[in-house]
Amino acid sequence: MDAMRAFCPRPGCDTIVQVRAASPAHCPNCKHDFCSQCNQEWHGGITCEAAAASSSMGGAGAPLLADSELIKLCPMCRVPIEKDEGCAQMMCKRCKHVFCWYCLASLDDDFLLRHYDKGPCKNKLGHSRASVLWHRAQVVGIFAGFGLLLLVASPLLLLAAPCIVCCKCRLCNPNTKNLEEVDEIESISPGREDEDRTRYLAE
């Protein structure tokens, strides 16, 4: 999306809003005014950093983040996300970014959820140990299956490669052979016509 448009950050809206410099972005759908730079409530005359600090202390924008335990901003696109139930592995519906609810660390590449094995978020995923192990076994099984499929398919592709190349060869292509036979017939035909003409004149 270009710099002159932005999504409305109000949960459930996601309307595309026209952005004007030094002016609040106004959503025509939900009538919400916000800053297009930080997606917080409009804070005219105050920097985004100052507004964020003020909202964390209960100032401007506090109603949006009134309960930091239930509502947090996506670390990637800054859209407000509410957590009412489920585990600590969150996915933003707008940008599809996966992150930890507690420390906002990125989990985009953590397929095995190792983030919750150590550190301040240890054992805070919200699932039992058995379910985590089952999830990891499924992920490992998928990767192992792809590897096994590739291992089995590689020799077959090597065996099939000469046949594929041979099928495109002129010597093995029946259509090419027919064209060559036609060329030979056409090259022989003029000589035969001369012989027939000579015999006719002799008679």
PDB file of C-alpha atoms in Angstrom:
ATOM      1  CA  MET A   1       0.000   0.000   0.000  1.00  0.00           C
ATOM      2  CA  ASP A   2       1.282   3.503  -0.813  1.00  0.00           C
ATOM      3  CA  ALA A   3       2.136   6.179   1.760  1.00  0.00           C
ATOM      4  CA  MET A   4      -1.097   8.103   1.123  1.00  0.00           C
ATOM      5  CA  ARG A   5      -3.357   5.301   2.348  1.00  0.00           C
ATOM      6  CA  ALA A   6      -3.587   3.292   5.570  1.00  0.00           C
ATOM      7  CA  PHE A   7      -5.808   0.709   7.244  1.00  0.00           C
ATOM      8  CA  CYS A   8      -8.075   1.787  10.063  1.00  0.00           C
ATOM      9  CA  PRO A   9      -6.537   0.276  13.242  1.00  0.00           C
ATOM     10  CA  ARG A  10      -9.837  -0.165  15.055  1.00  0.00           C
ATOM     11  CA  PRO A  11     -10.437  -3.925  15.560  1.00  0.00           C
ATOM     12  CA  GLY A  12     -12.901  -5.349  13.061  1.00  0.00           C
ATOM     13  CA  CYS A  13     -12.833  -2.326  10.730  1.00  0.00           C
ATOM     14  CA  ASP A  14      -9.731  -2.509   8.460  1.00  0.00           C
ATOM     15  CA  THR A  15     -11.151   0.175   6.140  1.00  0.00           C
ATOM     16  CA  ILE A  16      -8.665   1.825   3.758  1.00  0.00           C
ATOM     17  CA  VAL A  17      -8.312   5.482   4.764  1.00  0.00           C
ATOM     18  CA  GLN A  18      -6.826   8.390   2.822  1.00  0.00           C
ATOM     19  CA  VAL A  19      -3.880   9.963   4.674  1.00  0.00           C
ATOM     20  CA  ARG A  20      -3.018  13.676   4.748  1.00  0.00           C
ATOM     21  CA  ALA A  21       0.204  15.083   6.164  1.00  0.00           C
ATOM     22  CA  ALA A  22      -0.056  16.683   9.622  1.00  0.00           C
ATOM     23  CA  SER A  23      -3.749  15.775   9.796  1.00  0.00           C
ATOM     24  CA  PRO A  24      -5.604  12.944  11.491  1.00  0.00           C
ATOM     25  CA  ALA A  25      -6.595  10.010   9.333  1.00  0.00           C
ATOM     26  CA  HIS A  26     -10.392   9.803   9.471  1.00  0.00           C
ATOM     27  CA  CYS A  27     -12.110   6.477   8.855  1.00  0.00           C
ATOM     28  CA  PRO A  28     -15.360   6.997   6.913  1.00  0.00           C
ATOM     29  CA  ASN A  29     -16.693   3.672   8.145  1.00  0.00           C
ATOM     30  CA  CYS A  30     -16.317   3.794  11.942  1.00  0.00           C
ATOM     31  CA  LYS A  31     -15.570   7.565  12.227  1.00  0.00           C
ATOM     32  CA  HIS A  32     -12.315   6.840  14.057  1.00  0.00           C
ATOM     33  CA  ASP A  33      -9.529   9.463  13.959  1.00  0.00           C
ATOM     34  CA  PHE A  34      -5.998   8.120  14.284  1.00  0.00           C
ATOM     35  CA  CYS A  35      -2.345   8.822  13.500  1.00  0.00           C
ATOM     36  CA  SER A  36      -1.293   7.046  10.308  1.00  0.00           C
ATOM     37  CA  GLN A  37       2.316   6.806  11.530  1.00  0.00           C
ATOM     38  CA  CYS A  38       1.741   4.822  14.732  1.00  0.00           C
ATOM     39  CA  ASN A  39      -1.937   3.757  14.380  1.00  0.00           C
ATOM     40  CA  GLN A  40      -2.756   5.241  17.795  1.00  0.00           C
ATOM     41  CA  GLU A  41      -5.455   7.749  18.671  1.00  0.00           C
ATOM     42  CA  TRP A  42      -4.811  11.115  17.030  1.00  0.00           C
ATOM     43  CA  HIS A  43      -2.251  13.072  19.079  1.00  0.00           C
ATOM     44  CA  GLY A  44      -1.900  16.415  17.296  1.00  0.00           C
ATOM     45  CA  GLY A  45       1.229  18.343  18.280  1.00  0.00           C
ATOM     46  CA  ILE A  46       2.745  15.360  20.124  1.00  0.00           C
ATOM     47  CA  THR A  47       5.289  12.918  18.683  1.00  0.00           C
ATOM     48  CA  CYS A  48       4.350   9.263  18.290  1.00  0.00           C
ATOM     49  CA  GLU A  49       6.909   8.262  20.939  1.00  0.00           C
ATOM     50  CA  ALA A  50       5.517  10.758  23.434  1.00  0.00           C
ATOM     51  CA  ALA A  51       1.953   9.637  22.702  1.00  0.00           C
ATOM     52  CA  ALA A  52       2.929   5.999  23.226  1.00  0.00           C
ATOM     53  CA  ALA A  53       4.567   6.850  26.546  1.00  0.00           C
ATOM     54  CA  SER A  54       1.524   8.882  27.568  1.00  0.00           C
ATOM     55  CA  SER A  55      -0.885   6.085  26.691  1.00  0.00           C
ATOM     56  CA  SER A  56       1.145   3.598  28.746  1.00  0.00           C
ATOM     57  CA  MET A  57       0.737   5.924  31.734  1.00  0.00           C
ATOM     58  CA  GLY A  58      -2.981   6.457  31.190  1.00  0.00           C
ATOM     59  CA  GLY A  59      -2.890   9.595  29.057  1.00  0.00           C
ATOM     60  CA  ALA A  60      -4.026  10.138  25.451  1.00  0.00           C
ATOM     61  CA  GLY A  61      -4.952   6.925  23.760  1.00  0.00           C
ATOM     62  CA  ALA A  62      -5.418   5.038  27.014  1.00  0.00           C
ATOM     63  CA  PRO A  63      -8.935   3.801  26.158  1.00  0.00           C
ATOM     64  CA  LEU A  64      -7.489   1.838  23.241  1.00  0.00           C
ATOM     65  CA  LEU A  65      -4.917   0.087  25.437  1.00  0.00           C
ATOM     66  CA  ALA A  66      -6.804   0.266  28.710  1.00  0.00           C
ATOM     67  CA  ASP A  67      -5.944  -3.315  29.722  1.00  0.00           C
ATOM     68  CA  SER A  68      -2.456  -4.220  28.540  1.00  0.00           C
ATOM     69  CA  GLU A  69      -3.093  -7.820  29.570  1.00  0.00           C
ATOM     70  CA  LEU A  70      -5.886  -8.165  27.010  1.00  0.00           C
ATOM     71  CA  ILE A  71      -4.989  -5.706  24.216  1.00  0.00           C
ATOM     72  CA  LYS A  72      -1.579  -5.250  22.612  1.00  0.00           C
ATOM     73  CA  LEU A  73      -0.274  -3.816  19.345  1.00  0.00           C
ATOM     74  CA  CYS A  74       1.093  -6.096  16.638  1.00  0.00           C
ATOM     75  CA  PRO A  75       4.897  -5.640  16.624  1.00  0.00           C
ATOM     76  CA  MET A  76       4.885  -5.538  12.818  1.00  0.00           C
ATOM     77  CA  CYS A  77       1.925  -3.391  11.690  1.00  0.00           C
ATOM     78  CA  ARG A  78       0.903  -1.880  15.073  1.00  0.00           C
ATOM     79  CA  VAL A  79      -2.738  -2.904  14.789  1.00  0.00           C
ATOM     80  CA  PRO A  80      -4.453  -3.511  18.177  1.00  0.00           C
ATOM     81  CA  ILE A  81      -5.008  -7.193  18.979  1.00  0.00           C
ATOM     82  CA  GLU A  82      -7.248  -8.474  21.747  1.00  0.00           C
ATOM     83  CA  LYS A  83      -6.584 -11.826  23.394  1.00  0.00           C
ATOM     84  CA  ASP A  84      -9.612 -13.307  25.102  1.00  0.00           C
ATOM     85  CA  GLU A  85      -8.589 -16.979  25.121  1.00  0.00           C
ATOM     86  CA  GLY A  86      -6.179 -19.494  23.611  1.00  0.00           C
ATOM     87  CA  CYS A  87      -2.419 -19.910  23.720  1.00  0.00           C
ATOM     88  CA  ALA A  88       0.360 -17.323  23.712  1.00  0.00           C
ATOM     89  CA  GLN A  89       1.251 -17.892  20.049  1.00  0.00           C
ATOM     90  CA  MET A  90      -0.534 -15.059  18.238  1.00  0.00           C
ATOM     91  CA  MET A  91      -1.014 -14.319  14.534  1.00  0.00           C
ATOM     92  CA  CYS A  92      -1.988 -10.865  13.299  1.00  0.00           C
ATOM     93  CA  LYS A  93      -4.941 -11.086  10.915  1.00  0.00           C
ATOM     94  CA  ARG A  94      -3.713  -8.087   8.928  1.00  0.00           C
ATOM     95  CA  CYS A  95      -0.017  -8.826   8.267  1.00  0.00           C
ATOM     96  CA  LYS A  96       0.037 -12.548   9.274  1.00  0.00           C
ATOM     97  CA  HIS A  97       2.948 -11.912  11.648  1.00  0.00           C
ATOM     98  CA  VAL A  98       3.319 -14.618  14.336  1.00  0.00           C
ATOM     99  CA  PHE A  99       4.598 -13.484  17.718  1.00  0.00           C
ATOM    100  CA  CYS A 100       4.623 -14.244  21.438  1.00  0.00           C
ATOM    101  CA  TRP A 101       1.855 -12.548  23.365  1.00  0.00           C
ATOM    102  CA  TYR A 102       3.958 -11.962  26.478  1.00  0.00           C
ATOM    103  CA  CYS A 103       7.248 -10.562  25.112  1.00  0.00           C
ATOM    104  CA  LEU A 104       6.164  -9.769  21.499  1.00  0.00           C
ATOM    105  CA  ALA A 105       9.125 -11.772  20.127  1.00  0.00           C
ATOM    106  CA  SER A 106       8.788 -12.974  16.532  1.00  0.00           C
ATOM    107  CA  LEU A 107       7.771 -16.626  16.066  1.00  0.00           C
ATOM    108  CA  ASP A 108       7.610 -16.568  12.265  1.00  0.00           C
ATOM    109  CA  ASP A 109      10.506 -19.046  11.945  1.00  0.00           C
ATOM    110  CA  ASP A 110       9.980 -20.935  15.202  1.00  0.00           C
ATOM    111  CA  PHE A 111       8.050 -23.912  13.820  1.00  0.00           C
ATOM    112  CA  LEU A 112       8.866 -26.078  16.842  1.00  0.00           C
ATOM    113  CA  LEU A 113       7.926 -23.370  19.379  1.00  0.00           C
ATOM    114  CA  ARG A 114      11.321 -23.560  21.100  1.00  0.00           C
ATOM    115  CA  HIS A 115      10.762 -20.019  22.362  1.00  0.00           C
ATOM    116  CA  TYR A 116       8.720 -21.432  25.247  1.00  0.00           C
ATOM    117  CA  ASP A 117      11.434 -23.862  26.393  1.00  0.00           C
ATOM    118  CA  LYS A 118      13.596 -21.219  28.060  1.00  0.00           C
ATOM    119  CA  GLY A 119      13.744 -17.561  29.007  1.00  0.00           C
ATOM    120  CA  PRO A 120      11.039 -15.427  30.630  1.00  0.00           C
ATOM    121  CA  CYS A 121       8.280 -17.099  28.581  1.00  0.00           C
ATOM    122  CA  LYS A 122       9.209 -20.657  29.574  1.00  0.00           C
ATOM    123  CA  ASN A 123       6.140 -22.916  29.884  1.00  0.00           C
ATOM    124  CA  LYS A 124       3.813 -19.989  29.125  1.00  0.00           C
ATOM    125  CA  LEU A 125       2.535 -21.259  25.765  1.00  0.00           C
ATOM    126  CA  GLY A 126      -0.771 -22.350  27.260  1.00  0.00           C
ATOM    127  CA  HIS A 127      -0.692 -25.961  26.049  1.00  0.00           C
ATOM    128  CA  SER A 128       0.276 -29.137  27.850  1.00  0.00           C
ATOM    129  CA  ARG A 129       3.726 -30.628  27.357  1.00  0.00           C
ATOM    130  CA  ALA A 130       2.198 -33.589  25.536  1.00  0.00           C
ATOM    131  CA  SER A 131       0.421 -31.375  22.991  1.00  0.00           C
ATOM    132  CA  VAL A 132       3.649 -29.420  22.357  1.00  0.00           C
ATOM    133  CA  LEU A 133       5.572 -32.655  21.769  1.00  0.00           C
ATOM    134  CA  TRP A 134       2.818 -33.883  19.444  1.00  0.00           C
ATOM    135  CA  HIS A 135       2.989 -30.624  17.485  1.00  0.00           C
ATOM    136  CA  ARG A 136       6.754 -30.949  17.127  1.00  0.00           C
ATOM    137  CA  ALA A 137       6.427 -34.576  16.023  1.00  0.00           C
ATOM    138  CA  GLN A 138       3.973 -33.518  13.308  1.00  0.00           C
ATOM    139  CA  VAL A 139       6.298 -30.770  12.058  1.00  0.00           C
ATOM    140  CA  VAL A 140       9.288 -33.128  12.008  1.00  0.00           C
ATOM    141  CA  GLY A 141       7.167 -35.755  10.244  1.00  0.00           C
ATOM    142  CA  ILE A 142       6.161 -33.300   7.510  1.00  0.00           C
ATOM    143  CA  PHE A 143       9.764 -32.285   6.836  1.00  0.00           C
ATOM    144  CA  ALA A 144      10.913 -35.916   6.949  1.00  0.00           C
ATOM    145  CA  GLY A 145       8.160 -36.881   4.505  1.00  0.00           C
ATOM    146  CA  PHE A 146       9.242 -34.223   2.025  1.00  0.00           C
ATOM    147  CA  GLY A 147      12.859 -35.343   2.367  1.00  0.00           C
ATOM    148  CA  LEU A 148      11.939 -38.998   1.807  1.00  0.00           C
ATOM    149  CA  LEU A 149       9.808 -38.098  -1.203  1.00  0.00           C
ATOM    150  CA  LEU A 150      12.677 -36.121  -2.693  1.00  0.00           C
ATOM    151  CA  LEU A 151      15.085 -38.983  -1.991  1.00  0.00           C
ATOM    152  CA  VAL A 152      12.828 -41.498  -3.751  1.00  0.00           C
ATOM    153  CA  ALA A 153      11.977 -39.218  -6.664  1.00  0.00           C
ATOM    154  CA  SER A 154      15.572 -38.210  -7.457  1.00  0.00           C
ATOM    155  CA  PRO A 155      16.678 -41.601  -8.935  1.00  0.00           C
ATOM    156  CA  LEU A 156      13.457 -41.812 -10.939  1.00  0.00           C
ATOM    157  CA  LEU A 157      14.078 -38.367 -12.393  1.00  0.00           C
ATOM    158  CA  LEU A 158      17.650 -39.351 -13.283  1.00  0.00           C
ATOM    159  CA  LEU A 159      16.382 -42.479 -15.045  1.00  0.00           C
ATOM    160  CA  ALA A 160      13.663 -40.581 -16.871  1.00  0.00           C
ATOM    161  CA  ALA A 161      15.949 -37.751 -18.003  1.00  0.00           C
ATOM    162  CA  PRO A 162      17.514 -39.681 -20.959  1.00  0.00           C
ATOM    163  CA  CYS A 163      14.053 -40.684 -22.182  1.00  0.00           C
ATOM    164  CA  ILE A 164      12.852 -37.090 -22.036  1.00  0.00           C
ATOM    165  CA  VAL A 165      15.898 -35.886 -23.953  1.00  0.00           C
ATOM    166  CA  CYS A 166      15.569 -38.731 -26.459  1.00  0.00           C
ATOM    167  CA  CYS A 167      11.924 -37.911 -27.139  1.00  0.00           C
ATOM    168  CA  LYS A 168      12.973 -34.445 -28.259  1.00  0.00           C
ATOM    169  CA  CYS A 169      15.750 -35.779 -30.468  1.00  0.00           C
ATOM    170  CA  ARG A 170      15.288 -35.570 -34.257  1.00  0.00           C
ATOM    171  CA  LEU A 171      16.294 -39.224 -34.760  1.00  0.00           C
ATOM    172  CA  CYS A 172      13.577 -40.529 -32.440  1.00  0.00           C
ATOM    173  CA  ASN A 173      10.797 -38.086 -33.318  1.00  0.00           C
ATOM    174  CA  PRO A 174       8.423 -39.707 -35.895  1.00  0.00           C
ATOM    175  CA  ASN A 175       7.202 -36.318 -37.099  1.00  0.00           C
ATOM    176  CA  THR A 176      10.773 -35.310 -37.909  1.00  0.00           C
ATOM    177  CA  LYS A 177      11.310 -38.581 -39.773  1.00  0.00           C
ATOM    178  CA  ASN A 178       8.222 -37.985 -41.922  1.00  0.00           C
ATOM    179  CA  LEU A 179       9.417 -34.487 -42.778  1.00  0.00           C
ATOM    180  CA  GLU A 180      12.823 -35.847 -43.825  1.00  0.00           C
ATOM    181  CA  GLU A 181      11.157 -38.498 -46.048  1.00  0.00           C
ATOM    182  CA  VAL A 182       9.046 -35.812 -47.692  1.00  0.00           C
ATOM    183  CA  ASP A 183      12.186 -33.757 -48.358  1.00  0.00           C
ATOM    184  CA  GLU A 184      13.866 -36.775 -49.969  1.00  0.00           C
ATOM    185  CA  ILE A 185      10.852 -37.458 -52.186  1.00  0.00           C
ATOM    186  CA  GLU A 186      10.693 -33.835 -53.280  1.00  0.00           C
ATOM    187  CA  SER A 187      14.402 -33.821 -54.087  1.00  0.00           C
ATOM    188  CA  ILE A 188      14.041 -36.990 -56.200  1.00  0.00           C
ATOM    189  CA  SER A 189      10.881 -35.952 -58.047  1.00  0.00           C
ATOM    190  CA  PRO A 190      12.468 -33.317 -60.388  1.00  0.00           C
ATOM    191  CA  GLY A 191      14.925 -35.883 -61.759  1.00  0.00           C
ATOM    192  CA  ARG A 192      12.159 -38.336 -62.573  1.00  0.00           C
ATOM    193  CA  GLU A 193      10.206 -35.675 -64.448  1.00  0.00           C
ATOM    194  CA  ASP A 194      13.257 -35.002 -66.656  1.00  0.00           C
ATOM    195  CA  GLU A 195      13.593 -38.727 -67.416  1.00  0.00           C
ATOM    196  CA  ASP A 196       9.913 -39.021 -68.361  1.00  0.00           C
ATOM    197  CA  ARG A 197      10.178 -35.949 -70.627  1.00  0.00           C
ATOM    198  CA  THR A 198      13.250 -37.384 -72.408  1.00  0.00           C
ATOM    199  CA  ARG A 199      11.481 -40.704 -73.035  1.00  0.00           C
ATOM    200  CA  TYR A 200       8.450 -38.919 -74.451  1.00  0.00           C
ATOM    201  CA  LEU A 201      10.551 -36.883 -76.915  1.00  0.00           C
ATOM    202  CA  ALA A 202      12.422 -39.991 -78.020  1.00  0.00           C
ATOM    203  CA  GLU A 203       9.203 -41.781 -78.842  1.00  0.00           C
TER     204      GLU A 203
END
